[in-house]
XYZ file of C-alpha atoms in Angstrom:
454
model
C 0.000 0.000 0.000
C 1.254 3.501 -0.844
C -0.013 6.470 1.165
C 0.712 10.167 0.651
C 0.150 12.356 3.716
C -0.340 16.069 3.103
C 0.732 18.129 6.130
C 3.688 17.764 8.488
C 2.155 18.720 11.825
C 1.880 16.290 14.727
C -1.060 14.471 13.098
C 0.808 13.901 9.846
C 4.039 12.896 11.568
C 2.297 10.457 13.934
C 0.300 8.941 11.086
C 3.369 8.541 8.872
C 5.274 6.852 11.690
C 2.333 4.560 12.512
C 1.879 3.506 8.888
C 5.580 2.981 8.306
C 5.769 0.855 11.452
C 3.048 -1.319 9.931
C 4.914 -1.783 6.658
C 3.102 0.723 4.438
C 4.906 2.823 1.850
C 4.546 6.425 3.012
C 5.417 9.863 1.679
C 4.762 12.951 3.825
C 4.610 16.326 2.079
C 4.880 19.571 4.068
C 4.574 22.865 2.196
C 6.516 24.886 4.784
C 10.233 24.854 5.587
C 9.892 22.888 8.839
C 7.923 20.032 10.385
C 5.766 20.233 13.484
C 3.077 22.757 12.561
C 2.079 24.803 15.610
C 4.546 22.918 17.813
C 7.772 24.879 18.059
C 9.986 24.943 21.163
C 12.752 27.515 21.463
C 15.647 27.895 23.876
C 17.069 31.383 24.416
C 18.548 33.442 27.256
C 17.977 30.703 29.811
C 14.316 30.103 28.877
C 12.547 27.337 26.936
C 9.352 28.603 25.324
C 6.559 27.104 23.243
C 5.085 28.856 20.207
C 1.842 26.901 20.277
C 0.725 24.084 22.591
C 2.346 24.414 26.008
C 1.930 20.806 27.194
C -0.222 17.706 26.909
C -2.441 15.815 29.317
C -0.871 12.459 30.161
C -4.179 10.653 30.583
C -4.232 7.868 28.034
C -1.648 5.375 26.774
C -1.404 6.370 23.094
C 1.093 9.216 23.355
C 3.247 7.405 25.910
C 3.230 4.337 23.675
C 4.413 6.496 20.768
C 7.154 8.010 22.938
C 8.221 4.535 24.097
C 8.368 3.280 20.511
C 10.594 6.247 19.645
C 12.812 5.672 22.703
C 11.944 8.986 24.401
C 9.428 7.949 27.059
C 12.120 8.649 29.674
C 12.217 12.271 28.515
C 8.587 12.938 29.498
C 8.381 15.357 32.420
C 5.199 15.788 34.421
C 4.309 19.140 35.932
C 5.450 20.133 39.400
C 2.911 18.943 42.033
C 2.214 22.586 42.953
C 0.761 23.046 39.444
C -2.375 21.226 40.615
C -3.405 24.554 42.111
C -5.238 26.638 39.524
C -6.760 30.080 39.758
C -9.445 32.130 38.102
C -9.601 35.917 38.050
C -13.030 36.820 39.392
C -14.558 39.831 41.115
C -11.336 41.816 41.153
C -8.756 39.242 42.255
C -7.299 35.764 41.760
C -9.268 32.989 43.463
C -8.264 29.327 43.720
C -10.422 26.849 41.850
C -11.624 24.145 44.282
C -10.389 20.644 43.490
C -13.389 18.791 44.972
C -17.041 19.392 45.990
C -16.122 19.669 49.708
C -13.444 22.239 48.841
C -16.100 24.250 46.997
C -17.906 24.939 50.287
C -14.802 26.651 51.699
C -13.881 28.390 48.469
C -14.729 31.978 47.541
C -14.470 31.344 43.789
C -18.220 32.025 43.452
C -20.639 33.661 45.918
C -22.736 31.584 48.331
C -25.858 31.869 46.209
C -24.005 30.350 43.293
C -22.683 27.553 45.526
C -26.229 26.672 46.600
C -27.308 26.608 42.953
C -24.392 24.289 42.121
C -25.545 21.898 44.836
C -28.848 21.682 42.990
C -27.016 19.939 40.124
C -28.192 16.649 41.624
C -31.697 17.495 40.415
C -30.795 18.632 36.875
C -33.077 17.508 34.066
C -31.716 15.845 30.951
C -31.033 17.941 27.868
C -33.617 18.484 25.143
C -33.002 16.824 21.782
C -30.391 18.308 19.466
C -26.935 19.857 19.855
C -26.629 22.203 22.808
C -24.195 25.034 23.453
C -21.729 24.750 26.319
C -23.314 27.809 27.945
C -26.814 26.293 27.914
C -25.464 22.988 29.227
C -23.586 24.750 32.027
C -26.487 26.958 33.083
C -28.801 23.960 33.196
C -26.424 22.014 35.433
C -24.689 24.553 37.678
C -26.463 27.872 37.153
C -25.636 31.192 35.528
C -22.904 32.437 37.859
C -20.852 29.236 38.009
C -21.159 28.907 34.235
C -20.006 32.488 33.654
C -17.027 32.030 36.013
C -15.933 28.389 36.038
C -17.309 26.845 32.846
C -16.237 29.801 30.726
C -12.766 29.808 32.286
C -12.409 26.078 31.595
C -13.251 26.362 27.901
C -11.071 29.461 27.562
C -8.049 27.441 28.671
C -8.652 24.888 25.913
C -10.514 26.573 23.048
C -10.241 30.348 23.628
C -13.791 30.282 22.317
C -17.299 31.602 22.902
C -19.239 29.285 25.203
C -22.514 30.539 23.731
C -21.592 28.987 20.385
C -19.335 26.021 21.288
C -21.055 22.634 21.049
C -20.874 20.771 24.367
C -21.347 17.447 22.597
C -18.349 18.113 20.362
C -15.945 19.532 22.956
C -16.945 17.595 26.089
C -18.576 14.385 24.822
C -17.921 12.519 28.081
C -19.969 15.067 30.019
C -22.866 14.577 27.611
C -22.582 10.797 27.962
C -22.594 11.117 31.757
C -25.788 13.146 31.551
C -27.469 10.669 29.202
C -26.633 7.780 31.481
C -27.035 9.313 34.944
C -28.887 12.649 34.389
C -26.746 14.405 37.033
C -23.024 14.887 36.367
C -22.268 14.619 40.093
C -24.168 11.339 40.397
C -22.438 10.073 37.259
C -18.962 10.875 38.593
C -19.712 9.289 41.980
C -20.989 6.121 40.312
C -18.012 6.049 37.935
C -15.619 6.260 40.907
C -17.416 3.367 42.609
C -17.139 1.272 39.450
C -13.428 2.130 39.178
C -12.844 1.013 42.788
C -14.621 -2.291 42.146
C -12.378 -2.910 39.154
C -9.183 -2.443 41.196
C -7.055 -5.467 42.133
C -7.426 -6.585 45.779
C -5.450 -4.442 48.218
C -5.572 -1.210 46.220
C -7.767 1.307 47.988
C -8.362 4.015 45.400
C -7.981 4.514 41.645
C -4.685 6.030 40.605
C -4.856 9.699 39.604
C -4.786 10.432 35.884
C -4.581 13.433 33.668
C -1.253 14.941 34.702
C 0.037 17.882 32.684
C 3.269 16.877 30.960
C 5.850 17.827 28.350
C 9.308 16.650 27.273
C 12.562 17.759 28.869
C 13.424 20.020 25.941
C 9.859 21.030 25.133
C 7.309 19.471 22.797
C 9.780 19.911 19.936
C 11.524 16.781 21.249
C 8.601 14.678 19.995
C 8.558 16.411 16.603
C 12.321 16.122 16.089
C 12.388 12.462 17.075
C 9.530 11.628 14.710
C 11.252 13.537 11.907
C 14.510 11.692 12.535
C 12.708 8.333 12.540
C 10.969 9.117 9.247
C 14.077 10.462 7.511
C 13.604 11.201 3.788
C 9.995 9.980 3.962
C 9.083 13.440 5.329
C 9.724 16.172 2.755
C 9.517 19.906 3.473
C 9.049 22.627 0.867
C 6.673 20.315 -0.993
C 3.303 21.958 -1.650
C 0.426 19.944 -3.086
C -1.402 22.164 -5.579
C -3.761 19.627 -7.138
C -5.454 16.355 -6.306
C -7.406 14.146 -8.663
C -8.824 10.658 -8.837
C -7.056 8.266 -11.224
C -8.363 4.717 -11.593
C -8.510 3.160 -8.150
C -5.981 5.603 -6.720
C -4.963 9.235 -6.648
C -2.562 11.551 -8.427
C -1.112 14.644 -6.795
C 0.420 17.711 -8.452
C 3.327 18.926 -6.313
C 5.514 22.039 -6.333
C 8.781 21.148 -4.607
C 11.691 23.573 -4.385
C 10.645 25.283 -7.608
C 10.081 22.033 -9.513
C 6.758 20.636 -10.745
C 6.097 16.937 -10.217
C 3.328 14.375 -9.902
C 2.923 11.578 -7.379
C 0.647 8.550 -7.500
C -0.804 6.947 -4.389
C -3.383 4.362 -3.456
C -4.514 6.487 -0.511
C -4.202 10.157 0.429
C -4.629 11.692 3.892
C -5.094 15.420 4.460
C -3.752 16.473 7.862
C -3.479 20.179 6.992
C -5.746 22.802 8.637
C -9.384 22.672 7.515
C -9.161 25.849 5.405
C -6.221 24.379 3.450
C -7.906 20.991 3.054
C -11.043 22.703 1.738
C -9.186 24.224 -1.226
C -7.754 20.831 -2.219
C -11.193 19.256 -1.905
C -13.078 21.939 -3.862
C -12.393 20.586 -7.387
C -13.459 17.125 -6.183
C -16.642 17.943 -4.238
C -17.815 21.541 -3.792
C -20.323 20.688 -1.060
C -17.773 18.713 0.963
C -15.206 21.515 0.608
C -17.721 24.097 1.836
C -18.492 22.032 4.904
C -14.812 21.643 5.746
C -14.154 25.351 5.131
C -16.985 26.193 7.546
C -14.908 25.115 10.556
C -13.973 28.372 12.296
C -10.657 29.140 14.014
C -10.013 31.419 17.004
C -6.960 33.682 16.624
C -4.499 33.581 19.519
C -1.320 35.481 20.376
C 1.203 33.897 22.765
C 3.287 36.387 24.747
C 6.221 35.132 26.839
C 7.641 37.397 29.550
C 10.802 36.344 31.389
C 12.112 37.921 34.597
C 15.376 37.884 36.522
C 15.455 35.930 39.804
C 13.892 37.709 42.776
C 12.324 40.553 40.792
C 8.702 39.339 40.822
C 6.414 37.646 43.371
C 6.805 33.844 43.592
C 4.548 31.995 41.178
C 1.803 29.894 42.752
C 0.283 26.979 40.893
C -0.264 26.357 37.183
C -1.557 29.853 36.462
C -4.905 31.556 36.063
C -7.738 31.958 33.560
C -9.910 34.994 32.986
C -13.648 34.582 32.213
C -15.154 36.781 29.496
C -17.385 38.564 32.006
C -14.308 40.210 33.576
C -13.655 42.151 30.342
C -9.872 41.826 30.579
C -7.431 41.689 27.679
C -5.775 38.355 28.492
C -7.446 34.954 28.231
C -5.154 33.491 30.847
C -1.594 33.243 32.102
C 0.517 30.100 32.546
C 3.136 30.070 35.296
C 5.508 28.279 32.948
C 8.537 28.204 35.269
C 6.468 26.963 38.232
C 4.729 24.270 36.181
C 7.955 23.076 34.525
C 10.912 24.460 36.548
C 13.398 23.159 33.970
C 12.044 25.705 31.453
C 13.809 28.589 33.234
C 17.432 28.424 34.385
C 18.895 29.719 37.623
C 15.729 30.873 39.358
C 14.440 32.879 36.408
C 10.645 33.343 36.165
C 8.648 32.761 32.974
C 5.045 33.798 32.321
C 3.105 32.770 29.201
C 0.182 35.086 28.450
C -2.597 34.137 26.009
C -4.366 36.966 24.166
C -7.228 37.196 21.678
C -9.544 34.242 21.161
C -12.969 34.149 19.560
C -14.215 37.151 21.576
C -11.231 39.518 20.986
C -9.702 38.611 17.613
C -8.668 42.244 17.112
C -5.961 41.974 19.782
C -4.009 39.396 17.766
C -3.554 42.045 15.049
C -1.426 44.187 17.403
C 2.314 44.251 16.739
C 4.806 42.546 19.050
C 5.643 45.657 21.058
C 1.975 46.462 21.691
C 1.275 42.883 22.784
C 4.204 42.916 25.205
C 2.915 46.199 26.684
C -0.610 44.759 26.951
C 0.621 41.597 28.671
C 2.769 43.572 31.118
C -0.141 45.857 32.033
C -2.481 42.915 32.586
C 0.097 41.034 34.676
C 0.639 44.094 36.835
C -3.085 44.668 37.439
C -4.115 41.032 37.866
C -1.077 39.453 39.542
C 1.032 42.320 40.909
C 3.968 41.731 38.528
C 5.504 45.143 37.910
C 9.196 44.476 37.183
C 10.828 45.027 33.804
C 11.116 41.717 31.895
C 14.568 40.630 30.756
C 13.102 38.439 28.025
C 10.121 38.791 25.664
C 8.857 36.672 22.802
C 5.608 36.863 20.829
C 3.851 34.460 18.462
C 0.780 35.352 16.373
C -1.651 32.651 15.259
C -4.338 34.314 13.135
C -6.000 30.924 12.777
C -5.085 29.340 16.069
C -7.581 26.947 17.635
C -10.415 25.190 15.745
C -13.857 26.013 17.113
C -16.297 23.129 17.469
C -19.401 25.296 17.371
C -23.013 24.112 17.582
C -23.623 22.049 14.465
C -20.110 20.539 14.504
C -21.357 16.989 15.099
C -23.780 17.247 12.183
C -21.016 18.821 10.095
C -18.683 15.916 10.873
C -21.368 13.366 9.933
C -21.825 15.155 6.594
C -18.045 15.316 6.030
C -17.714 11.589 6.717
C -20.566 10.958 4.286
C -18.851 13.086 1.628
C -15.524 11.307 2.095
C -17.261 7.953 1.631
C -17.910 9.050 -1.967
C -14.153 9.564 -2.456
C -12.630 6.174 -1.601
C -9.016 6.286 -0.519
C -9.201 9.909 0.693
C -9.119 10.720 4.424
C -9.026 13.694 6.798
C -7.487 13.890 10.239
C -6.105 16.654 12.443
C -7.224 18.951 15.231
C -10.072 20.528 13.249
C -12.341 17.506 13.436
C -12.423 15.211 16.466
C -10.245 16.681 19.213
C -7.986 19.759 19.399
C -5.416 18.500 21.922
C -2.026 16.966 21.233
C -3.136 13.613 22.648
C -6.304 13.749 20.505
C -4.217 14.232 17.373
C -1.878 11.345 18.210
C -4.747 9.032 19.171
C -6.734 9.788 16.005
C -3.645 9.367 13.827
C -2.865 6.005 15.436
C -6.455 4.836 14.908
C -6.335 5.865 11.257
C -2.974 4.134 10.764
C -4.478 0.930 12.120
C -7.538 1.281 9.866
C -5.459 1.877 6.731
C -3.034 -0.928 7.547
C -5.906 -3.388 7.644
């Protein structure tokens, strides 16, 4: 079997490696000068920064299995235990997010009236038929205030989106399944914990914790570089696919590579490029399918890194903080990068990573680097009391940053799958479709590799 993969981000790299490991003939074509897509780790002036994703959630075996196969599992570094503490900016100051229902009673993250409403979650009714927005789902379960503070902050940290338009079934499918099965999310989680305890071997008293934040010792670039090294000449940069057509039982691709025109034949083709790029390749094949793919929106995000000399700023506490939309601030959230991963800042240096823009403030991403640094410094001073002059700054602009799974996304995906069924041998995968996280991309790529290898 011969497979051509278009796109050299983490989805394309993982898929190419998975297929090659199963004996398939693979060619990976990346239009840009480097592999890795949004993943780009940099080391400078005693700091290690990330251009895009900051970390991954070490919850499931797929990514660890990939790292083990590549010989780099030992380079995975989980976050400092103190990073379990997380904060939200609410009502004029940072407030710790409670880690359990009992902790909620002592917390001041929401007022007492909102706490009482959250306790009423036990009596929540099931959702009406059809796709529901995250905001409607949250208000139905925990009330308006908790949704505006906690639910909005949670989605902001993942999607930088608008909870009024995000589809809860697309972004948090497990929560929807819990509701379908148990009605109340609290009841569902309690019952799930009981089932997990019953499944434990004798002598073990509680399920092991999962979902630790993790990275690699040199940043996420370690995974990209190791995959690229394993693939060797199979992965080609500077190779832009400009045309795609059906030929017999296979496919033929028109490629521009380093100023040369060429054609490639393949039995199967996989598009792992962003949805808006995939749509243009699909348009000559199926206009309706291309329009559906192009309809997937992206939230723009700017990443602003600020580094400080030792002892010049207050000690960082916990993973960082998120800022709900209702607070009308100019940052989405701030990661305490050097507290979460101490190895990312040498000699006691302090590193903050500020996220700006998102679906609600796309205009801010258009600011130049200097203006974004000024904005981030002003917000850090007002929200966290950080007033020192940074010794290090770095800014990344992503005008199409994070895919938005808005209401209608599940129906859109069903229609896309139906359209692809009419184009045998052509596939889509990547963060625009069925999971935006790094682990989602690796898991979906591995599943597709297994399907194709069969």
